[in-house]
Amino acid sequence: MSAIDDLPPLREVIATHQLSARKSLGQNFLLDLNLTAKIARQAGKLDECDVLEIGPGPGGLTRGLLSEGARRVLAVEKDSRCIPALQEIAAACPGRLEILEGDALEIDPLAHLTPPIRIAANLPYNVGTELLIRWLTPPEWPPFWQSLTLMFQREVVERIVARPGTKAYGRLAILAQWRAEARIAMSLPPGAFTPPPKVSSAVVHLTALPEPRYPANAKTLERVVAAAFNQRRKMLRAALRGLAPDIEDRLIAVGLRPTDRAEQVPLEGFCALARNLDG
Ligand code: SAM
């Protein structure tokens, strides 16, 4: 048994530190350490990686990541009430857990991490999508992270892995799938959390590709995709009119039907249109 296994059960940690869940911070805790170890295993081989964890809360997933062998974990938590509980974990595995108290949207984790870096988190719903979009749209590619293993509401995960021709297909699917391999790793019912949320959750695993699947300028691609899906019920020729006066000719030139809707266009088609607009 390692010192991490000797730590008290999470229910006890929550009681000792009076960590009643706060809705405003998106707090739905995972208290089953078998489950958090299972999620940590979805993150891949951890022993040669630093892991960035956002929102460790009382530390269930943190304990999973450490017991699955993460070289180091940087845990960023906004709720100061959780810090003493996390310090107990840090004391059980000296030099392997660094705790940063603060808002994940404001801190720069890179100053604290050494590559290769993986990100794993049961994300607070109020900042989760914003963080994901930031991680998917860095100024340079490849990004600072090798993989993302993230718990979201099931509906968000479905939007990340969505294929063309489905309702869930949109900006998030394209941003994610253009430069990463995305798959659903696990599904979790509301009862896995304390308190249980209203909806089901899922873990998505994204692996950064060394380069984009199809060439395109990231800014142009984002502009095209935003315009196309902002008016997803409109035909492409109308939704994209603002991008170029001769958009209909350009759509035809890259093999897209001007009368199709954004939902029908595969990733490759959006990339081809972005290249055409730049070229
Ligand atoms: N990882 C824990 C678990 O699985 O039980 C807690 C997950 S809970 C869904 C989300 C956590 O994110 C909470 O601990 C909450 O305090 C924290 N949090 C919320 N907003 C945050 C922010 N902007 N920056 C960092 N942590 C935040």
PDB file of C-alpha atoms and ligand atoms in Angstrom:
ATOM      1  CA  MET A   1       0.000   0.000   0.000  1.00  0.00           C
ATOM      2  CA  SER A   2       1.300   3.461  -0.844  1.00  0.00           C
ATOM      3  CA  ALA A   3       0.808   6.501   1.373  1.00  0.00           C
ATOM      4  CA  ILE A   4      -1.961   7.683  -1.000  1.00  0.00           C
ATOM      5  CA  ASP A   5      -3.959   4.531  -0.203  1.00  0.00           C
ATOM      6  CA  ASP A   6      -3.686   5.363   3.494  1.00  0.00           C
ATOM      7  CA  LEU A   7      -5.530   8.675   3.084  1.00  0.00           C
ATOM      8  CA  PRO A   8      -9.052   8.766   4.519  1.00  0.00           C
ATOM      9  CA  PRO A   9     -12.086   8.035   2.311  1.00  0.00           C
ATOM     10  CA  LEU A  10     -13.359  11.075   0.420  1.00  0.00           C
ATOM     11  CA  ARG A  11     -16.635  11.253   2.375  1.00  0.00           C
ATOM     12  CA  GLU A  12     -14.545  11.694   5.505  1.00  0.00           C
ATOM     13  CA  VAL A  13     -12.354  14.340   3.811  1.00  0.00           C
ATOM     14  CA  ILE A  14     -15.484  16.263   2.811  1.00  0.00           C
ATOM     15  CA  ALA A  15     -16.881  16.066   6.332  1.00  0.00           C
ATOM     16  CA  THR A  16     -13.587  17.056   8.008  1.00  0.00           C
ATOM     17  CA  HIS A  17     -13.056  20.084   5.754  1.00  0.00           C
ATOM     18  CA  GLN A  18     -16.762  20.939   5.498  1.00  0.00           C
ATOM     19  CA  LEU A  19     -16.783  20.884   1.713  1.00  0.00           C
ATOM     20  CA  SER A  20     -20.512  21.185   1.081  1.00  0.00           C
ATOM     21  CA  ALA A  21     -20.900  21.363  -2.717  1.00  0.00           C
ATOM     22  CA  ARG A  22     -21.454  24.832  -4.204  1.00  0.00           C
ATOM     23  CA  LYS A  23     -23.533  25.080  -7.347  1.00  0.00           C
ATOM     24  CA  SER A  24     -21.931  28.383  -8.345  1.00  0.00           C
ATOM     25  CA  LEU A  25     -18.574  26.570  -8.667  1.00  0.00           C
ATOM     26  CA  GLY A  26     -20.032  23.631 -10.607  1.00  0.00           C
ATOM     27  CA  GLN A  27     -19.238  21.279  -7.740  1.00  0.00           C
ATOM     28  CA  ASN A  28     -20.335  17.681  -8.325  1.00  0.00           C
ATOM     29  CA  PHE A  29     -17.765  15.486  -6.637  1.00  0.00           C
ATOM     30  CA  LEU A  30     -16.617  11.963  -7.506  1.00  0.00           C
ATOM     31  CA  LEU A  31     -16.155  10.055  -4.268  1.00  0.00           C
ATOM     32  CA  ASP A  32     -15.522   6.524  -5.556  1.00  0.00           C
ATOM     33  CA  LEU A  33     -11.760   6.074  -5.790  1.00  0.00           C
ATOM     34  CA  ASN A  34     -12.114   3.021  -8.054  1.00  0.00           C
ATOM     35  CA  LEU A  35     -13.956   5.242 -10.489  1.00  0.00           C
ATOM     36  CA  THR A  36     -11.439   8.092 -10.316  1.00  0.00           C
ATOM     37  CA  ALA A  37      -8.580   5.596 -10.876  1.00  0.00           C
ATOM     38  CA  LYS A  38     -10.461   4.285 -13.907  1.00  0.00           C
ATOM     39  CA  ILE A  39     -10.802   7.823 -15.302  1.00  0.00           C
ATOM     40  CA  ALA A  40      -7.101   8.440 -14.635  1.00  0.00           C
ATOM     41  CA  ARG A  41      -6.259   5.300 -16.641  1.00  0.00           C
ATOM     42  CA  GLN A  42      -8.125   6.757 -19.629  1.00  0.00           C
ATOM     43  CA  ALA A  43      -5.493   9.520 -19.718  1.00  0.00           C
ATOM     44  CA  GLY A  44      -2.867   7.062 -20.996  1.00  0.00           C
ATOM     45  CA  LYS A  45       0.623   6.389 -19.727  1.00  0.00           C
ATOM     46  CA  LEU A  46       1.263   8.900 -16.977  1.00  0.00           C
ATOM     47  CA  ASP A  47       4.607   7.976 -15.451  1.00  0.00           C
ATOM     48  CA  GLU A  48       6.657  10.134 -17.792  1.00  0.00           C
ATOM     49  CA  CYS A  49       4.199  13.035 -17.854  1.00  0.00           C
ATOM     50  CA  ASP A  50       3.244  16.086 -15.883  1.00  0.00           C
ATOM     51  CA  VAL A  51      -0.532  16.270 -15.561  1.00  0.00           C
ATOM     52  CA  LEU A  52      -2.534  19.479 -15.357  1.00  0.00           C
ATOM     53  CA  GLU A  53      -5.750  18.993 -13.410  1.00  0.00           C
ATOM     54  CA  ILE A  54      -8.343  21.760 -13.296  1.00  0.00           C
ATOM     55  CA  GLY A  55     -10.796  21.786 -10.402  1.00  0.00           C
ATOM     56  CA  PRO A  56      -9.489  18.977  -8.144  1.00  0.00           C
ATOM     57  CA  GLY A  57     -12.077  19.737  -5.438  1.00  0.00           C
ATOM     58  CA  PRO A  58     -11.547  17.299  -2.543  1.00  0.00           C
ATOM     59  CA  GLY A  59      -9.025  15.403  -4.700  1.00  0.00           C
ATOM     60  CA  GLY A  60     -10.677  12.194  -5.921  1.00  0.00           C
ATOM     61  CA  LEU A  61      -9.290  12.386  -9.452  1.00  0.00           C
ATOM     62  CA  THR A  62      -6.030  13.848  -8.119  1.00  0.00           C
ATOM     63  CA  ARG A  63      -5.581  10.700  -6.022  1.00  0.00           C
ATOM     64  CA  GLY A  64      -6.397   8.579  -9.075  1.00  0.00           C
ATOM     65  CA  LEU A  65      -3.813  10.364 -11.229  1.00  0.00           C
ATOM     66  CA  LEU A  66      -1.123  10.004  -8.563  1.00  0.00           C
ATOM     67  CA  SER A  67      -1.879   6.366  -7.786  1.00  0.00           C
ATOM     68  CA  GLU A  68      -1.820   5.609 -11.527  1.00  0.00           C
ATOM     69  CA  GLY A  69       1.761   6.890 -11.528  1.00  0.00           C
ATOM     70  CA  ALA A  70       1.689  10.491 -12.807  1.00  0.00           C
ATOM     71  CA  ARG A  71       5.192  11.963 -12.596  1.00  0.00           C
ATOM     72  CA  ARG A  72       3.769  15.241 -11.235  1.00  0.00           C
ATOM     73  CA  VAL A  73       0.305  16.764 -10.961  1.00  0.00           C
ATOM     74  CA  LEU A  74      -0.433  20.480 -11.004  1.00  0.00           C
ATOM     75  CA  ALA A  75      -3.892  20.970  -9.492  1.00  0.00           C
ATOM     76  CA  VAL A  76      -5.598  24.343 -10.034  1.00  0.00           C
ATOM     77  CA  GLU A  77      -8.515  24.973  -7.680  1.00  0.00           C
ATOM     78  CA  LYS A  78     -10.562  28.137  -7.211  1.00  0.00           C
ATOM     79  CA  ASP A  79     -12.280  27.110  -3.961  1.00  0.00           C
ATOM     80  CA  SER A  80      -9.963  27.903  -1.041  1.00  0.00           C
ATOM     81  CA  ARG A  81     -11.917  25.476   1.199  1.00  0.00           C
ATOM     82  CA  CYS A  82     -10.436  22.559  -0.809  1.00  0.00           C
ATOM     83  CA  ILE A  83      -6.789  23.556  -0.391  1.00  0.00           C
ATOM     84  CA  PRO A  84      -6.169  21.918   3.044  1.00  0.00           C
ATOM     85  CA  ALA A  85      -7.661  18.636   1.775  1.00  0.00           C
ATOM     86  CA  LEU A  86      -5.355  18.775  -1.251  1.00  0.00           C
ATOM     87  CA  GLN A  87      -2.372  19.550   0.966  1.00  0.00           C
ATOM     88  CA  GLU A  88      -2.946  16.253   2.766  1.00  0.00           C
ATOM     89  CA  ILE A  89      -2.580  14.459  -0.573  1.00  0.00           C
ATOM     90  CA  ALA A  90       0.570  16.460  -1.367  1.00  0.00           C
ATOM     91  CA  ALA A  91       2.050  15.414   1.974  1.00  0.00           C
ATOM     92  CA  ALA A  92       1.400  11.751   1.148  1.00  0.00           C
ATOM     93  CA  CYS A  93       3.401  11.940  -2.095  1.00  0.00           C
ATOM     94  CA  PRO A  94       6.219  14.427  -1.587  1.00  0.00           C
ATOM     95  CA  GLY A  95       7.279  16.444  -4.648  1.00  0.00           C
ATOM     96  CA  ARG A  96       4.538  15.034  -6.899  1.00  0.00           C
ATOM     97  CA  LEU A  97       1.572  17.341  -6.277  1.00  0.00           C
ATOM     98  CA  GLU A  98       1.651  21.112  -6.667  1.00  0.00           C
ATOM     99  CA  ILE A  99      -1.502  23.004  -5.714  1.00  0.00           C
ATOM    100  CA  LEU A 100      -2.353  26.353  -7.233  1.00  0.00           C
ATOM    101  CA  GLU A 101      -5.235  28.272  -5.721  1.00  0.00           C
ATOM    102  CA  GLY A 102      -6.848  30.408  -8.409  1.00  0.00           C
ATOM    103  CA  ASP A 103      -9.058  30.675 -11.451  1.00  0.00           C
ATOM    104  CA  ALA A 104      -8.054  28.316 -14.255  1.00  0.00           C
ATOM    105  CA  LEU A 105      -9.064  30.976 -16.769  1.00  0.00           C
ATOM    106  CA  GLU A 106      -6.501  33.363 -15.376  1.00  0.00           C
ATOM    107  CA  ILE A 107      -3.406  31.409 -14.388  1.00  0.00           C
ATOM    108  CA  ASP A 108      -0.607  30.322 -16.713  1.00  0.00           C
ATOM    109  CA  PRO A 109       0.028  26.640 -15.952  1.00  0.00           C
ATOM    110  CA  LEU A 110       3.001  26.417 -18.303  1.00  0.00           C
ATOM    111  CA  ALA A 111       5.230  28.166 -15.818  1.00  0.00           C
ATOM    112  CA  HIS A 112       4.705  25.173 -13.490  1.00  0.00           C
ATOM    113  CA  LEU A 113       4.867  22.201 -15.868  1.00  0.00           C
ATOM    114  CA  THR A 114       7.517  20.275 -17.755  1.00  0.00           C
ATOM    115  CA  PRO A 115       6.647  18.508 -21.036  1.00  0.00           C
ATOM    116  CA  PRO A 116       5.341  16.030 -21.927  1.00  0.00           C
ATOM    117  CA  ILE A 117       2.074  17.297 -20.447  1.00  0.00           C
ATOM    118  CA  ARG A 118      -1.353  15.695 -20.285  1.00  0.00           C
ATOM    119  CA  ILE A 119      -4.522  17.392 -19.065  1.00  0.00           C
ATOM    120  CA  ALA A 120      -7.126  15.515 -17.036  1.00  0.00           C
ATOM    121  CA  ALA A 121     -10.143  17.032 -15.315  1.00  0.00           C
ATOM    122  CA  ASN A 122     -13.691  16.679 -14.140  1.00  0.00           C
ATOM    123  CA  LEU A 123     -14.387  20.182 -15.345  1.00  0.00           C
ATOM    124  CA  PRO A 124     -16.592  22.761 -13.670  1.00  0.00           C
ATOM    125  CA  TYR A 125     -19.453  23.173 -16.146  1.00  0.00           C
ATOM    126  CA  ASN A 126     -19.278  26.966 -16.031  1.00  0.00           C
ATOM    127  CA  VAL A 127     -15.742  27.193 -17.461  1.00  0.00           C
ATOM    128  CA  GLY A 128     -15.329  23.797 -19.156  1.00  0.00           C
ATOM    129  CA  THR A 129     -16.139  24.672 -22.758  1.00  0.00           C
ATOM    130  CA  GLU A 130     -14.157  27.896 -22.627  1.00  0.00           C
ATOM    131  CA  LEU A 131     -11.067  26.033 -21.402  1.00  0.00           C
ATOM    132  CA  LEU A 132     -11.493  23.356 -24.068  1.00  0.00           C
ATOM    133  CA  ILE A 133     -11.719  25.961 -26.838  1.00  0.00           C
ATOM    134  CA  ARG A 134      -8.584  27.676 -25.527  1.00  0.00           C
ATOM    135  CA  TRP A 135      -6.694  24.368 -25.480  1.00  0.00           C
ATOM    136  CA  LEU A 136      -7.855  23.605 -29.028  1.00  0.00           C
ATOM    137  CA  THR A 137      -6.947  27.016 -30.460  1.00  0.00           C
ATOM    138  CA  PRO A 138      -3.438  27.867 -29.257  1.00  0.00           C
ATOM    139  CA  PRO A 139      -1.272  30.268 -31.305  1.00  0.00           C
ATOM    140  CA  GLU A 140       1.000  27.376 -32.371  1.00  0.00           C
ATOM    141  CA  TRP A 141       0.385  23.712 -33.173  1.00  0.00           C
ATOM    142  CA  PRO A 142       1.298  21.180 -31.762  1.00  0.00           C
ATOM    143  CA  PRO A 143      -0.051  22.556 -28.475  1.00  0.00           C
ATOM    144  CA  PHE A 144       1.617  22.327 -25.055  1.00  0.00           C
ATOM    145  CA  TRP A 145      -0.503  19.258 -24.215  1.00  0.00           C
ATOM    146  CA  GLN A 146      -0.283  15.721 -25.550  1.00  0.00           C
ATOM    147  CA  SER A 147      -3.776  14.642 -24.561  1.00  0.00           C
ATOM    148  CA  LEU A 148      -6.935  15.897 -22.864  1.00  0.00           C
ATOM    149  CA  THR A 149      -9.080  13.576 -20.742  1.00  0.00           C
ATOM    150  CA  LEU A 150     -12.109  15.573 -19.740  1.00  0.00           C
ATOM    151  CA  MET A 151     -15.417  14.971 -18.033  1.00  0.00           C
ATOM    152  CA  PHE A 152     -18.304  17.007 -19.397  1.00  0.00           C
ATOM    153  CA  GLN A 153     -22.049  16.791 -19.608  1.00  0.00           C
ATOM    154  CA  ARG A 154     -22.772  13.981 -22.077  1.00  0.00           C
ATOM    155  CA  GLU A 155     -24.315  16.475 -24.511  1.00  0.00           C
ATOM    156  CA  VAL A 156     -21.028  18.453 -24.751  1.00  0.00           C
ATOM    157  CA  VAL A 157     -19.016  15.273 -25.353  1.00  0.00           C
ATOM    158  CA  GLU A 158     -21.414  14.333 -28.146  1.00  0.00           C
ATOM    159  CA  ARG A 159     -20.782  17.707 -29.767  1.00  0.00           C
ATOM    160  CA  ILE A 160     -17.005  17.131 -29.604  1.00  0.00           C
ATOM    161  CA  VAL A 161     -17.074  13.732 -31.355  1.00  0.00           C
ATOM    162  CA  ALA A 162     -20.040  14.474 -33.683  1.00  0.00           C
ATOM    163  CA  ARG A 163     -19.960  13.424 -37.343  1.00  0.00           C
ATOM    164  CA  PRO A 164     -21.404  15.428 -40.265  1.00  0.00           C
ATOM    165  CA  GLY A 165     -25.102  15.027 -40.872  1.00  0.00           C
ATOM    166  CA  THR A 166     -25.988  14.973 -37.177  1.00  0.00           C
ATOM    167  CA  LYS A 167     -27.587  17.639 -34.988  1.00  0.00           C
ATOM    168  CA  ALA A 168     -24.595  17.657 -32.638  1.00  0.00           C
ATOM    169  CA  TYR A 169     -22.138  18.468 -35.477  1.00  0.00           C
ATOM    170  CA  GLY A 170     -20.884  22.040 -35.282  1.00  0.00           C
ATOM    171  CA  ARG A 171     -18.023  24.353 -34.355  1.00  0.00           C
ATOM    172  CA  LEU A 172     -16.836  22.237 -31.418  1.00  0.00           C
ATOM    173  CA  ALA A 173     -16.601  19.047 -33.535  1.00  0.00           C
ATOM    174  CA  ILE A 174     -14.585  20.836 -36.189  1.00  0.00           C
ATOM    175  CA  LEU A 175     -12.230  22.580 -33.768  1.00  0.00           C
ATOM    176  CA  ALA A 176     -11.634  19.285 -31.949  1.00  0.00           C
ATOM    177  CA  GLN A 177     -11.366  16.927 -34.889  1.00  0.00           C
ATOM    178  CA  TRP A 178      -9.272  19.147 -37.162  1.00  0.00           C
ATOM    179  CA  ARG A 179      -6.163  18.773 -35.014  1.00  0.00           C
ATOM    180  CA  ALA A 180      -6.974  15.993 -32.552  1.00  0.00           C
ATOM    181  CA  GLU A 181      -8.283  12.456 -32.394  1.00  0.00           C
ATOM    182  CA  ALA A 182     -11.421  12.519 -30.215  1.00  0.00           C
ATOM    183  CA  ARG A 183     -13.261   9.563 -28.693  1.00  0.00           C
ATOM    184  CA  ILE A 184     -15.727   8.922 -25.894  1.00  0.00           C
ATOM    185  CA  ALA A 185     -13.826   7.042 -23.193  1.00  0.00           C
ATOM    186  CA  MET A 186     -16.537   6.482 -20.546  1.00  0.00           C
ATOM    187  CA  SER A 187     -20.114   7.366 -19.693  1.00  0.00           C
ATOM    188  CA  LEU A 188     -21.262   8.147 -16.150  1.00  0.00           C
ATOM    189  CA  PRO A 189     -24.790   8.358 -14.751  1.00  0.00           C
ATOM    190  CA  PRO A 190     -25.776  11.268 -12.480  1.00  0.00           C
ATOM    191  CA  GLY A 191     -25.605   8.919  -9.458  1.00  0.00           C
ATOM    192  CA  ALA A 192     -21.801   8.660  -9.797  1.00  0.00           C
ATOM    193  CA  PHE A 193     -21.534  12.215  -8.408  1.00  0.00           C
ATOM    194  CA  THR A 194     -22.270  13.875  -5.075  1.00  0.00           C
ATOM    195  CA  PRO A 195     -24.580  15.719  -5.385  1.00  0.00           C
ATOM    196  CA  PRO A 196     -25.933  14.109  -8.562  1.00  0.00           C
ATOM    197  CA  PRO A 197     -26.242  16.579 -11.460  1.00  0.00           C
ATOM    198  CA  LYS A 198     -29.449  16.708 -13.539  1.00  0.00           C
ATOM    199  CA  VAL A 199     -27.834  15.180 -16.628  1.00  0.00           C
ATOM    200  CA  SER A 200     -25.548  12.290 -17.575  1.00  0.00           C
ATOM    201  CA  SER A 201     -21.832  12.874 -18.025  1.00  0.00           C
ATOM    202  CA  ALA A 202     -19.092  11.377 -20.164  1.00  0.00           C
ATOM    203  CA  VAL A 203     -15.325  11.412 -20.406  1.00  0.00           C
ATOM    204  CA  VAL A 204     -13.844  12.429 -23.741  1.00  0.00           C
ATOM    205  CA  HIS A 205     -10.233  11.671 -24.631  1.00  0.00           C
ATOM    206  CA  LEU A 206      -8.473  13.853 -27.204  1.00  0.00           C
ATOM    207  CA  THR A 207      -4.987  13.173 -28.525  1.00  0.00           C
ATOM    208  CA  ALA A 208      -3.214  16.050 -30.254  1.00  0.00           C
ATOM    209  CA  LEU A 209      -2.224  15.213 -33.842  1.00  0.00           C
ATOM    210  CA  PRO A 210       1.287  16.332 -34.816  1.00  0.00           C
ATOM    211  CA  GLU A 211      -0.273  18.489 -37.522  1.00  0.00           C
ATOM    212  CA  PRO A 212      -3.779  19.330 -38.727  1.00  0.00           C
ATOM    213  CA  ARG A 213      -5.682  16.637 -40.606  1.00  0.00           C
ATOM    214  CA  TYR A 214      -6.100  18.971 -43.620  1.00  0.00           C
ATOM    215  CA  PRO A 215      -4.147  22.152 -44.322  1.00  0.00           C
ATOM    216  CA  ALA A 216      -5.891  25.475 -43.581  1.00  0.00           C
ATOM    217  CA  ASN A 217      -5.181  28.725 -41.786  1.00  0.00           C
ATOM    218  CA  ALA A 218      -6.656  28.384 -38.290  1.00  0.00           C
ATOM    219  CA  LYS A 219      -8.135  31.901 -38.165  1.00  0.00           C
ATOM    220  CA  THR A 220      -9.763  31.573 -41.602  1.00  0.00           C
ATOM    221  CA  LEU A 221     -11.137  28.145 -40.760  1.00  0.00           C
ATOM    222  CA  GLU A 222     -12.609  29.482 -37.522  1.00  0.00           C
ATOM    223  CA  ARG A 223     -14.225  32.390 -39.422  1.00  0.00           C
ATOM    224  CA  VAL A 224     -15.759  30.047 -41.999  1.00  0.00           C
ATOM    225  CA  VAL A 225     -17.053  27.609 -39.415  1.00  0.00           C
ATOM    226  CA  ALA A 226     -18.458  30.342 -37.157  1.00  0.00           C
ATOM    227  CA  ALA A 227     -20.303  31.936 -40.098  1.00  0.00           C
ATOM    228  CA  ALA A 228     -21.595  28.575 -41.359  1.00  0.00           C
ATOM    229  CA  PHE A 229     -22.945  27.370 -38.018  1.00  0.00           C
ATOM    230  CA  ASN A 230     -24.184  30.715 -36.698  1.00  0.00           C
ATOM    231  CA  GLN A 231     -26.931  30.308 -39.254  1.00  0.00           C
ATOM    232  CA  ARG A 232     -26.982  26.539 -39.499  1.00  0.00           C
ATOM    233  CA  ARG A 233     -30.478  26.366 -40.981  1.00  0.00           C
ATOM    234  CA  LYS A 234     -29.497  28.543 -43.927  1.00  0.00           C
ATOM    235  CA  MET A 235     -27.946  27.277 -47.130  1.00  0.00           C
ATOM    236  CA  LEU A 236     -24.177  27.786 -47.345  1.00  0.00           C
ATOM    237  CA  ARG A 237     -24.473  30.436 -50.066  1.00  0.00           C
ATOM    238  CA  ALA A 238     -26.566  32.610 -47.734  1.00  0.00           C
ATOM    239  CA  ALA A 239     -24.828  31.823 -44.442  1.00  0.00           C
ATOM    240  CA  LEU A 240     -21.377  32.526 -45.909  1.00  0.00           C
ATOM    241  CA  ARG A 241     -22.280  35.527 -48.062  1.00  0.00           C
ATOM    242  CA  GLY A 242     -20.413  37.891 -45.757  1.00  0.00           C
ATOM    243  CA  LEU A 243     -17.084  36.089 -46.335  1.00  0.00           C
ATOM    244  CA  ALA A 244     -16.729  36.885 -50.057  1.00  0.00           C
ATOM    245  CA  PRO A 245     -19.004  38.402 -52.718  1.00  0.00           C
ATOM    246  CA  ASP A 246     -18.355  35.442 -55.047  1.00  0.00           C
ATOM    247  CA  ILE A 247     -18.901  32.797 -52.329  1.00  0.00           C
ATOM    248  CA  GLU A 248     -21.145  30.679 -54.552  1.00  0.00           C
ATOM    249  CA  ASP A 249     -18.362  30.258 -57.163  1.00  0.00           C
ATOM    250  CA  ARG A 250     -15.863  29.479 -54.436  1.00  0.00           C
ATOM    251  CA  LEU A 251     -18.090  26.821 -52.908  1.00  0.00           C
ATOM    252  CA  ILE A 252     -18.481  25.150 -56.312  1.00  0.00           C
ATOM    253  CA  ALA A 253     -14.727  25.443 -56.971  1.00  0.00           C
ATOM    254  CA  VAL A 254     -13.954  23.370 -53.848  1.00  0.00           C
ATOM    255  CA  GLY A 255     -16.645  20.802 -54.564  1.00  0.00           C
ATOM    256  CA  LEU A 256     -19.306  22.026 -52.099  1.00  0.00           C
ATOM    257  CA  ARG A 257     -22.956  22.506 -53.004  1.00  0.00           C
ATOM    258  CA  PRO A 258     -24.073  26.111 -52.327  1.00  0.00           C
ATOM    259  CA  THR A 259     -27.524  24.810 -51.408  1.00  0.00           C
ATOM    260  CA  ASP A 260     -26.218  22.461 -48.689  1.00  0.00           C
ATOM    261  CA  ARG A 261     -26.345  23.412 -45.020  1.00  0.00           C
ATOM    262  CA  ALA A 262     -23.314  23.607 -42.716  1.00  0.00           C
ATOM    263  CA  GLU A 263     -24.349  20.401 -40.985  1.00  0.00           C
ATOM    264  CA  GLN A 264     -23.744  18.436 -44.217  1.00  0.00           C
ATOM    265  CA  VAL A 265     -20.191  19.693 -44.859  1.00  0.00           C
ATOM    266  CA  PRO A 266     -17.338  17.419 -43.758  1.00  0.00           C
ATOM    267  CA  LEU A 267     -14.264  18.846 -42.047  1.00  0.00           C
ATOM    268  CA  GLU A 268     -12.278  18.455 -45.268  1.00  0.00           C
ATOM    269  CA  GLY A 269     -14.799  20.691 -47.101  1.00  0.00           C
ATOM    270  CA  PHE A 270     -14.475  23.517 -44.570  1.00  0.00           C
ATOM    271  CA  CYS A 271     -10.667  23.308 -44.826  1.00  0.00           C
ATOM    272  CA  ALA A 272     -10.810  23.427 -48.633  1.00  0.00           C
ATOM    273  CA  LEU A 273     -13.033  26.514 -48.496  1.00  0.00           C
ATOM    274  CA  ALA A 274     -10.712  28.216 -45.998  1.00  0.00           C
ATOM    275  CA  ARG A 275      -7.745  27.579 -48.334  1.00  0.00           C
ATOM    276  CA  ASN A 276      -9.710  28.921 -51.291  1.00  0.00           C
ATOM    277  CA  LEU A 277     -10.596  32.120 -49.400  1.00  0.00           C
ATOM    278  CA  ASP A 278      -6.931  32.644 -48.459  1.00  0.00           C
ATOM    279  CA  GLY A 279      -5.546  31.785 -51.829  1.00  0.00           C
TER     280      GLY A 279
HETATM  281  N1  SAM B   1     -12.291  16.973  -9.530  1.00  0.00           N
HETATM  282  C1  SAM B   1     -13.284  16.913  -8.470  1.00  0.00           C
HETATM  283  C2  SAM B   1     -14.040  15.601  -8.556  1.00  0.00           C
HETATM  284  O1  SAM B   1     -13.972  14.977  -9.632  1.00  0.00           O
HETATM  285  O2  SAM B   1     -14.683  15.229  -7.600  1.00  0.00           O
HETATM  286  C3  SAM B   1     -14.241  18.108  -8.491  1.00  0.00           C
HETATM  287  C4  SAM B   1     -14.967  18.322  -9.793  1.00  0.00           C
HETATM  288  S1  SAM B   1     -16.194  19.594  -9.733  1.00  0.00           S
HETATM  289  C5  SAM B   1     -17.181  19.125 -11.128  1.00  0.00           C
HETATM  290  C6  SAM B   1     -15.383  21.031 -10.393  1.00  0.00           C
HETATM  291  C7  SAM B   1     -14.291  21.678  -9.543  1.00  0.00           C
HETATM  292  O3  SAM B   1     -13.776  22.825 -10.219  1.00  0.00           O
HETATM  293  C8  SAM B   1     -14.738  22.189  -8.191  1.00  0.00           C
HETATM  294  O4  SAM B   1     -13.841  21.746  -7.202  1.00  0.00           O
HETATM  295  C9  SAM B   1     -14.712  23.715  -8.296  1.00  0.00           C
HETATM  296  O5  SAM B   1     -14.439  24.359  -7.090  1.00  0.00           O
HETATM  297  C10 SAM B   1     -13.600  23.909  -9.303  1.00  0.00           C
HETATM  298  N2  SAM B   1     -13.676  25.164 -10.079  1.00  0.00           N
HETATM  299  C11 SAM B   1     -14.799  25.831 -10.468  1.00  0.00           C
HETATM  300  N3  SAM B   1     -14.461  26.904 -11.212  1.00  0.00           N
HETATM  301  C12 SAM B   1     -13.099  26.917 -11.301  1.00  0.00           C
HETATM  302  C13 SAM B   1     -12.167  27.767 -11.932  1.00  0.00           C
HETATM  303  N4  SAM B   1     -12.550  28.832 -12.632  1.00  0.00           N
HETATM  304  N5  SAM B   1     -10.850  27.482 -11.809  1.00  0.00           N
HETATM  305  C14 SAM B   1     -10.442  26.390 -11.091  1.00  0.00           C
HETATM  306  N6  SAM B   1     -11.290  25.547 -10.471  1.00  0.00           N
HETATM  307  C15 SAM B   1     -12.604  25.800 -10.570  1.00  0.00           C
END
